[in-house]
């Protein structure tokens, strides 16, 4: 069965960096894109963008350019989200997910989420 | 950017039918997906491509999309349906995904 296993809770200080991992299994990793979604405490879902797992090409939503980087290690079927120069407002649960088929289709499979807390 | 508007909250009695709306400009020409999210859990896809149910989602869930409103309908509402519900679509003009504002559903 399809699984997306994310790295655990992370506590970082403002200005630091964090890398969230998302290990996929149960399907051919390079066949489907990986999508990243952010959910701040008590807030709704926010689409951060996606990465083409075949070409490695990332697409970032408005508001997620510059400090946010999507990357892959296809040898271990894992996607990464790196956030640099962390701010308090980056505190959120970050989800990786896989769509039904293409990036325009519904998001069928979700990781459990990684809580990143930014606090001094 | 494209905006999807959902009512902040809806209350429904058990056994009744609940309709959750998602409004957007000419949304009927786009393909809408719906998610259920319970507190502390990842979202679950409950409807895709306007009206298709993923495997494992009860037949009580149905969807429609026309004009400026997409609708998720839950028949015979149960206590376990209490959750936040989000609509979502792909905006081909910007080539980006958009989530709705979300509706908190309370089962009385």
PDB file of C-alpha atoms in Angstrom:
ATOM      1  CA  UNK A   1       0.000   0.000   0.000  1.00  0.00           C
ATOM      2  CA  UNK A   2       1.094   3.576  -0.624  1.00  0.00           C
ATOM      3  CA  UNK A   3       2.806   5.175   2.351  1.00  0.00           C
ATOM      4  CA  UNK A   4       4.433   8.546   2.886  1.00  0.00           C
ATOM      5  CA  UNK A   5       6.523   8.574   6.049  1.00  0.00           C
ATOM      6  CA  UNK A   6       7.620  11.987   7.253  1.00  0.00           C
ATOM      7  CA  UNK A   7      10.328  12.977   9.676  1.00  0.00           C
ATOM      8  CA  UNK A   8       9.333  13.840  13.206  1.00  0.00           C
ATOM      9  CA  UNK A   9       8.730  17.021  15.174  1.00  0.00           C
ATOM     10  CA  UNK A  10      11.383  19.718  14.871  1.00  0.00           C
ATOM     11  CA  UNK A  11      12.059  22.681  17.161  1.00  0.00           C
ATOM     12  CA  UNK A  12      14.275  25.381  15.711  1.00  0.00           C
ATOM     13  CA  UNK A  13      15.348  28.875  16.615  1.00  0.00           C
ATOM     14  CA  UNK A  14      14.572  31.872  14.408  1.00  0.00           C
ATOM     15  CA  UNK A  15      17.133  32.238  11.641  1.00  0.00           C
ATOM     16  CA  UNK A  16      17.970  28.536  11.573  1.00  0.00           C
ATOM     17  CA  UNK A  17      17.147  26.034   8.830  1.00  0.00           C
ATOM     18  CA  UNK A  18      15.155  22.831   8.859  1.00  0.00           C
ATOM     19  CA  UNK A  19      14.795  19.917   6.468  1.00  0.00           C
ATOM     20  CA  UNK A  20      11.669  17.781   6.441  1.00  0.00           C
ATOM     21  CA  UNK A  21      11.864  14.382   4.779  1.00  0.00           C
ATOM     22  CA  UNK A  22       9.112  12.359   3.121  1.00  0.00           C
ATOM     23  CA  UNK A  23       9.897   8.722   2.337  1.00  0.00           C
ATOM     24  CA  UNK A  24       7.553   7.085  -0.168  1.00  0.00           C
ATOM     25  CA  UNK A  25       6.824   3.396  -0.567  1.00  0.00           C
ATOM     26  CA  UNK A  26       4.278   1.131  -2.210  1.00  0.00           C
ATOM     27  CA  UNK A  27       4.550   2.630  -5.692  1.00  0.00           C
ATOM     28  CA  UNK A  28       7.122   3.762  -8.249  1.00  0.00           C
ATOM     29  CA  UNK A  29       8.347   7.035  -6.790  1.00  0.00           C
ATOM     30  CA  UNK A  30       9.162   8.754 -10.064  1.00  0.00           C
ATOM     31  CA  UNK A  31       5.709   8.147 -11.534  1.00  0.00           C
ATOM     32  CA  UNK A  32       3.814  10.669  -9.406  1.00  0.00           C
ATOM     33  CA  UNK A  33       4.628  14.194  -8.211  1.00  0.00           C
ATOM     34  CA  UNK A  34       5.038  15.078  -4.555  1.00  0.00           C
ATOM     35  CA  UNK A  35       3.005  17.975  -3.239  1.00  0.00           C
ATOM     36  CA  UNK A  36       3.742  20.035  -0.128  1.00  0.00           C
ATOM     37  CA  UNK A  37       1.005  21.596   2.004  1.00  0.00           C
ATOM     38  CA  UNK A  38       1.336  23.816   5.068  1.00  0.00           C
ATOM     39  CA  UNK A  39      -1.137  24.191   7.904  1.00  0.00           C
ATOM     40  CA  UNK A  40      -0.437  26.835  10.522  1.00  0.00           C
ATOM     41  CA  UNK A  41      -1.932  26.301  13.996  1.00  0.00           C
ATOM     42  CA  UNK A  42      -5.706  26.671  13.843  1.00  0.00           C
ATOM     43  CA  UNK A  43      -5.598  27.622  10.177  1.00  0.00           C
ATOM     44  CA  UNK A  44      -6.572  26.052   6.870  1.00  0.00           C
ATOM     45  CA  UNK A  45      -4.619  24.162   4.267  1.00  0.00           C
ATOM     46  CA  UNK A  46      -2.124  26.091   2.158  1.00  0.00           C
ATOM     47  CA  UNK A  47      -0.629  24.676  -1.036  1.00  0.00           C
ATOM     48  CA  UNK A  48       3.103  25.272  -1.083  1.00  0.00           C
ATOM     49  CA  UNK A  49       3.846  23.736  -4.463  1.00  0.00           C
ATOM     50  CA  UNK A  50       5.070  20.495  -5.936  1.00  0.00           C
ATOM     51  CA  UNK A  51       8.052  18.713  -7.336  1.00  0.00           C
ATOM     52  CA  UNK A  52       8.197  16.615 -10.475  1.00  0.00           C
ATOM     53  CA  UNK A  53       9.784  13.390  -9.237  1.00  0.00           C
ATOM     54  CA  UNK A  54      10.799  12.411 -12.763  1.00  0.00           C
ATOM     55  CA  UNK A  55      12.716  15.575 -13.636  1.00  0.00           C
ATOM     56  CA  UNK A  56      13.327  17.059 -10.186  1.00  0.00           C
ATOM     57  CA  UNK A  57      11.773  20.332 -11.311  1.00  0.00           C
ATOM     58  CA  UNK A  58      10.036  22.215  -8.461  1.00  0.00           C
ATOM     59  CA  UNK A  59       7.120  24.647  -8.666  1.00  0.00           C
ATOM     60  CA  UNK A  60       6.516  27.023  -5.778  1.00  0.00           C
ATOM     61  CA  UNK A  61       3.291  28.769  -4.853  1.00  0.00           C
ATOM     62  CA  UNK A  62       3.241  32.485  -4.211  1.00  0.00           C
ATOM     63  CA  UNK A  63       4.633  33.132  -0.768  1.00  0.00           C
ATOM     64  CA  UNK A  64       6.898  30.088  -0.855  1.00  0.00           C
ATOM     65  CA  UNK A  65       9.705  31.329  -3.051  1.00  0.00           C
ATOM     66  CA  UNK A  66      13.200  32.072  -1.848  1.00  0.00           C
ATOM     67  CA  UNK A  67      13.433  30.413   1.568  1.00  0.00           C
ATOM     68  CA  UNK A  68      11.670  27.190   0.601  1.00  0.00           C
ATOM     69  CA  UNK A  69      13.345  24.467  -1.456  1.00  0.00           C
ATOM     70  CA  UNK A  70      11.948  21.153  -2.651  1.00  0.00           C
ATOM     71  CA  UNK A  71      14.401  18.403  -3.512  1.00  0.00           C
ATOM     72  CA  UNK A  72      14.602  14.656  -4.060  1.00  0.00           C
ATOM     73  CA  UNK A  73      16.741  11.620  -3.484  1.00  0.00           C
ATOM     74  CA  UNK A  74      15.217   9.191  -5.945  1.00  0.00           C
ATOM     75  CA  UNK A  75      17.655   6.446  -4.906  1.00  0.00           C
ATOM     76  CA  UNK A  76      15.719   6.152  -1.635  1.00  0.00           C
ATOM     77  CA  UNK A  77      12.327   7.404  -2.904  1.00  0.00           C
ATOM     78  CA  UNK A  78      12.447  10.419  -0.635  1.00  0.00           C
ATOM     79  CA  UNK A  79      11.412  14.032  -1.053  1.00  0.00           C
ATOM     80  CA  UNK A  80      12.685  16.892   1.060  1.00  0.00           C
ATOM     81  CA  UNK A  81      11.448  20.314   2.059  1.00  0.00           C
ATOM     82  CA  UNK A  82      14.109  22.706   3.289  1.00  0.00           C
ATOM     83  CA  UNK A  83      13.200  26.000   4.910  1.00  0.00           C
ATOM     84  CA  UNK A  84      15.935  28.512   5.628  1.00  0.00           C
ATOM     85  CA  UNK A  85      16.024  31.704   7.720  1.00  0.00           C
ATOM     86  CA  UNK A  86      13.151  30.397   9.814  1.00  0.00           C
ATOM     87  CA  UNK A  87      10.637  32.838  11.245  1.00  0.00           C
ATOM     88  CA  UNK A  88       8.065  32.388  13.980  1.00  0.00           C
ATOM     89  CA  UNK A  89       5.318  32.453  11.350  1.00  0.00           C
ATOM     90  CA  UNK A  90       6.811  29.319   9.755  1.00  0.00           C
ATOM     91  CA  UNK A  91       5.512  27.370  12.750  1.00  0.00           C
ATOM     92  CA  UNK A  92       3.129  24.874  11.179  1.00  0.00           C
ATOM     93  CA  UNK A  93       2.466  21.280  10.258  1.00  0.00           C
ATOM     94  CA  UNK A  94       4.006  20.481   6.891  1.00  0.00           C
ATOM     95  CA  UNK A  95       2.466  17.664   4.862  1.00  0.00           C
ATOM     96  CA  UNK A  96       3.862  15.843   1.874  1.00  0.00           C
ATOM     97  CA  UNK A  97       1.293  14.188  -0.324  1.00  0.00           C
ATOM     98  CA  UNK A  98       0.742  12.323  -3.587  1.00  0.00           C
ATOM     99  CA  UNK A  99      -2.108  12.937  -6.014  1.00  0.00           C
ATOM    100  CA  UNK A 100      -4.440  10.373  -7.540  1.00  0.00           C
ATOM    101  CA  UNK A 101      -2.652  10.779 -10.873  1.00  0.00           C
ATOM    102  CA  UNK A 102      -1.295  14.138 -12.020  1.00  0.00           C
ATOM    103  CA  UNK A 103      -0.681  17.264  -9.979  1.00  0.00           C
ATOM    104  CA  UNK A 104      -4.067  18.626 -11.080  1.00  0.00           C
ATOM    105  CA  UNK A 105      -5.981  15.695  -9.613  1.00  0.00           C
ATOM    106  CA  UNK A 106      -7.110  15.192  -6.043  1.00  0.00           C
ATOM    107  CA  UNK A 107      -4.490  14.518  -3.388  1.00  0.00           C
ATOM    108  CA  UNK A 108      -5.026  10.867  -2.481  1.00  0.00           C
ATOM    109  CA  UNK A 109      -2.187   9.982  -0.152  1.00  0.00           C
ATOM    110  CA  UNK A 110      -0.880  12.110   2.694  1.00  0.00           C
ATOM    111  CA  UNK A 111       1.962  11.836   5.134  1.00  0.00           C
ATOM    112  CA  UNK A 112       1.092  12.232   8.805  1.00  0.00           C
ATOM    113  CA  UNK A 113       2.620  15.696   8.810  1.00  0.00           C
ATOM    114  CA  UNK A 114       5.704  17.183  10.430  1.00  0.00           C
ATOM    115  CA  UNK A 115       5.256  19.847  13.093  1.00  0.00           C
ATOM    116  CA  UNK A 116       7.956  22.488  12.806  1.00  0.00           C
ATOM    117  CA  UNK A 117       8.035  24.911  15.712  1.00  0.00           C
ATOM    118  CA  UNK A 118      10.136  28.060  15.460  1.00  0.00           C
ATOM    119  CA  UNK A 119      10.833  29.589  18.832  1.00  0.00           C
ATOM    120  CA  UNK A 120      13.722  31.162  20.684  1.00  0.00           C
TER     121      UNK A 120
ATOM    122  CA  UNK B   1      -5.389  34.639  -7.628  1.00  0.00           C
ATOM    123  CA  UNK B   2      -8.428  32.386  -7.681  1.00  0.00           C
ATOM    124  CA  UNK B   3     -10.503  32.447  -4.489  1.00  0.00           C
ATOM    125  CA  UNK B   4     -12.643  29.617  -3.133  1.00  0.00           C
ATOM    126  CA  UNK B   5     -15.118  30.634  -0.445  1.00  0.00           C
ATOM    127  CA  UNK B   6     -16.672  28.220   2.038  1.00  0.00           C
ATOM    128  CA  UNK B   7     -18.993  28.983   4.971  1.00  0.00           C
ATOM    129  CA  UNK B   8     -16.939  28.974   8.185  1.00  0.00           C
ATOM    130  CA  UNK B   9     -19.265  26.592  10.005  1.00  0.00           C
ATOM    131  CA  UNK B  10     -22.233  24.311   9.482  1.00  0.00           C
ATOM    132  CA  UNK B  11     -24.281  22.450  12.085  1.00  0.00           C
ATOM    133  CA  UNK B  12     -26.313  19.384  11.256  1.00  0.00           C
ATOM    134  CA  UNK B  13     -28.324  16.870  13.269  1.00  0.00           C
ATOM    135  CA  UNK B  14     -27.520  13.160  13.065  1.00  0.00           C
ATOM    136  CA  UNK B  15     -29.441  11.385  10.346  1.00  0.00           C
ATOM    137  CA  UNK B  16     -30.009  14.558   8.365  1.00  0.00           C
ATOM    138  CA  UNK B  17     -28.472  15.576   5.052  1.00  0.00           C
ATOM    139  CA  UNK B  18     -25.683  18.160   5.038  1.00  0.00           C
ATOM    140  CA  UNK B  19     -24.647  20.281   2.079  1.00  0.00           C
ATOM    141  CA  UNK B  20     -21.314  22.083   2.111  1.00  0.00           C
ATOM    142  CA  UNK B  21     -20.775  24.726  -0.529  1.00  0.00           C
ATOM    143  CA  UNK B  22     -17.647  26.012  -2.198  1.00  0.00           C
ATOM    144  CA  UNK B  23     -18.047  29.157  -4.270  1.00  0.00           C
ATOM    145  CA  UNK B  24     -15.752  30.455  -6.952  1.00  0.00           C
ATOM    146  CA  UNK B  25     -15.899  32.325 -10.230  1.00  0.00           C
ATOM    147  CA  UNK B  26     -17.122  29.959 -12.926  1.00  0.00           C
ATOM    148  CA  UNK B  27     -16.174  27.004 -10.713  1.00  0.00           C
ATOM    149  CA  UNK B  28     -18.471  24.764 -12.754  1.00  0.00           C
ATOM    150  CA  UNK B  29     -15.906  24.828 -15.538  1.00  0.00           C
ATOM    151  CA  UNK B  30     -13.222  23.475 -13.219  1.00  0.00           C
ATOM    152  CA  UNK B  31     -12.685  20.163 -11.434  1.00  0.00           C
ATOM    153  CA  UNK B  32     -13.185  20.228  -7.677  1.00  0.00           C
ATOM    154  CA  UNK B  33     -11.890  17.906  -4.982  1.00  0.00           C
ATOM    155  CA  UNK B  34     -12.963  17.683  -1.329  1.00  0.00           C
ATOM    156  CA  UNK B  35     -11.112  16.763   1.864  1.00  0.00           C
ATOM    157  CA  UNK B  36     -12.183  15.842   5.364  1.00  0.00           C
ATOM    158  CA  UNK B  37      -9.803  16.679   8.190  1.00  0.00           C
ATOM    159  CA  UNK B  38     -10.311  15.645  11.788  1.00  0.00           C
ATOM    160  CA  UNK B  39      -8.361  17.349  14.601  1.00  0.00           C
ATOM    161  CA  UNK B  40      -4.759  16.188  14.786  1.00  0.00           C
ATOM    162  CA  UNK B  41      -5.009  14.181  11.578  1.00  0.00           C
ATOM    163  CA  UNK B  42      -3.962  14.590   7.974  1.00  0.00           C
ATOM    164  CA  UNK B  43      -6.665  15.452   5.438  1.00  0.00           C
ATOM    165  CA  UNK B  44      -8.519  12.621   3.723  1.00  0.00           C
ATOM    166  CA  UNK B  45      -9.704  12.856   0.135  1.00  0.00           C
ATOM    167  CA  UNK B  46     -13.465  12.200   0.190  1.00  0.00           C
ATOM    168  CA  UNK B  47     -14.406  13.334  -3.324  1.00  0.00           C
ATOM    169  CA  UNK B  48     -12.391  13.985  -6.479  1.00  0.00           C
ATOM    170  CA  UNK B  49     -13.154  15.154  -9.974  1.00  0.00           C
ATOM    171  CA  UNK B  50     -16.371  16.792  -8.697  1.00  0.00           C
ATOM    172  CA  UNK B  51     -18.278  13.598  -7.931  1.00  0.00           C
ATOM    173  CA  UNK B  52     -16.001  10.547  -7.759  1.00  0.00           C
ATOM    174  CA  UNK B  53     -15.557   8.780  -4.450  1.00  0.00           C
ATOM    175  CA  UNK B  54     -12.178   7.223  -3.587  1.00  0.00           C
ATOM    176  CA  UNK B  55     -12.291   3.641  -2.418  1.00  0.00           C
ATOM    177  CA  UNK B  56     -13.262   3.401   1.229  1.00  0.00           C
ATOM    178  CA  UNK B  57     -15.438   6.506   1.258  1.00  0.00           C
ATOM    179  CA  UNK B  58     -19.089   5.686   2.055  1.00  0.00           C
ATOM    180  CA  UNK B  59     -21.792   6.105  -0.566  1.00  0.00           C
ATOM    181  CA  UNK B  60     -23.366   8.660   1.795  1.00  0.00           C
ATOM    182  CA  UNK B  61     -20.844  11.131   0.351  1.00  0.00           C
ATOM    183  CA  UNK B  62     -21.644  12.709  -3.013  1.00  0.00           C
ATOM    184  CA  UNK B  63     -20.560  15.775  -4.958  1.00  0.00           C
ATOM    185  CA  UNK B  64     -21.749  18.145  -7.640  1.00  0.00           C
ATOM    186  CA  UNK B  65     -20.411  21.222  -9.397  1.00  0.00           C
ATOM    187  CA  UNK B  66     -22.184  23.789 -11.531  1.00  0.00           C
ATOM    188  CA  UNK B  67     -22.134  27.511 -12.211  1.00  0.00           C
ATOM    189  CA  UNK B  68     -20.429  29.286  -9.324  1.00  0.00           C
ATOM    190  CA  UNK B  69     -20.935  26.603  -6.655  1.00  0.00           C
ATOM    191  CA  UNK B  70     -19.527  23.161  -5.968  1.00  0.00           C
ATOM    192  CA  UNK B  71     -21.301  21.123  -3.305  1.00  0.00           C
ATOM    193  CA  UNK B  72     -20.345  18.200  -1.109  1.00  0.00           C
ATOM    194  CA  UNK B  73     -23.357  16.355   0.269  1.00  0.00           C
ATOM    195  CA  UNK B  74     -23.357  13.933   3.163  1.00  0.00           C
ATOM    196  CA  UNK B  75     -26.531  11.913   3.625  1.00  0.00           C
ATOM    197  CA  UNK B  76     -27.563  10.356   6.927  1.00  0.00           C
ATOM    198  CA  UNK B  77     -24.969  12.328   8.824  1.00  0.00           C
ATOM    199  CA  UNK B  78     -23.173  10.493  11.620  1.00  0.00           C
ATOM    200  CA  UNK B  79     -21.233  11.765  14.620  1.00  0.00           C
ATOM    201  CA  UNK B  80     -18.034  10.560  12.943  1.00  0.00           C
ATOM    202  CA  UNK B  81     -18.564  13.034  10.104  1.00  0.00           C
ATOM    203  CA  UNK B  82     -17.719  15.913  12.425  1.00  0.00           C
ATOM    204  CA  UNK B  83     -14.602  17.501  10.921  1.00  0.00           C
ATOM    205  CA  UNK B  84     -13.286  20.362   8.823  1.00  0.00           C
ATOM    206  CA  UNK B  85     -14.029  20.090   5.114  1.00  0.00           C
ATOM    207  CA  UNK B  86     -11.966  21.776   2.399  1.00  0.00           C
ATOM    208  CA  UNK B  87     -12.594  22.124  -1.303  1.00  0.00           C
ATOM    209  CA  UNK B  88      -9.695  22.373  -3.721  1.00  0.00           C
ATOM    210  CA  UNK B  89      -9.095  22.844  -7.416  1.00  0.00           C
ATOM    211  CA  UNK B  90      -6.353  23.414  -9.956  1.00  0.00           C
ATOM    212  CA  UNK B  91      -6.318  26.920 -11.394  1.00  0.00           C
ATOM    213  CA  UNK B  92      -5.108  26.453 -14.968  1.00  0.00           C
ATOM    214  CA  UNK B  93      -4.629  30.205 -15.366  1.00  0.00           C
ATOM    215  CA  UNK B  94      -1.843  30.290 -12.793  1.00  0.00           C
ATOM    216  CA  UNK B  95      -0.967  26.577 -12.936  1.00  0.00           C
ATOM    217  CA  UNK B  96      -1.352  26.443  -9.170  1.00  0.00           C
ATOM    218  CA  UNK B  97      -3.594  24.620  -6.732  1.00  0.00           C
ATOM    219  CA  UNK B  98      -6.086  26.500  -4.569  1.00  0.00           C
ATOM    220  CA  UNK B  99      -7.690  25.362  -1.315  1.00  0.00           C
ATOM    221  CA  UNK B 100     -10.950  26.713  -0.022  1.00  0.00           C
ATOM    222  CA  UNK B 101     -11.185  28.450   3.323  1.00  0.00           C
ATOM    223  CA  UNK B 102     -12.671  25.393   4.994  1.00  0.00           C
ATOM    224  CA  UNK B 103     -15.957  24.611   6.767  1.00  0.00           C
ATOM    225  CA  UNK B 104     -16.102  23.345  10.335  1.00  0.00           C
ATOM    226  CA  UNK B 105     -18.915  20.834  10.557  1.00  0.00           C
ATOM    227  CA  UNK B 106     -20.563  20.185  13.896  1.00  0.00           C
ATOM    228  CA  UNK B 107     -22.901  17.232  14.372  1.00  0.00           C
ATOM    229  CA  UNK B 108     -25.447  18.237  17.001  1.00  0.00           C
TER     230      UNK B 108
END
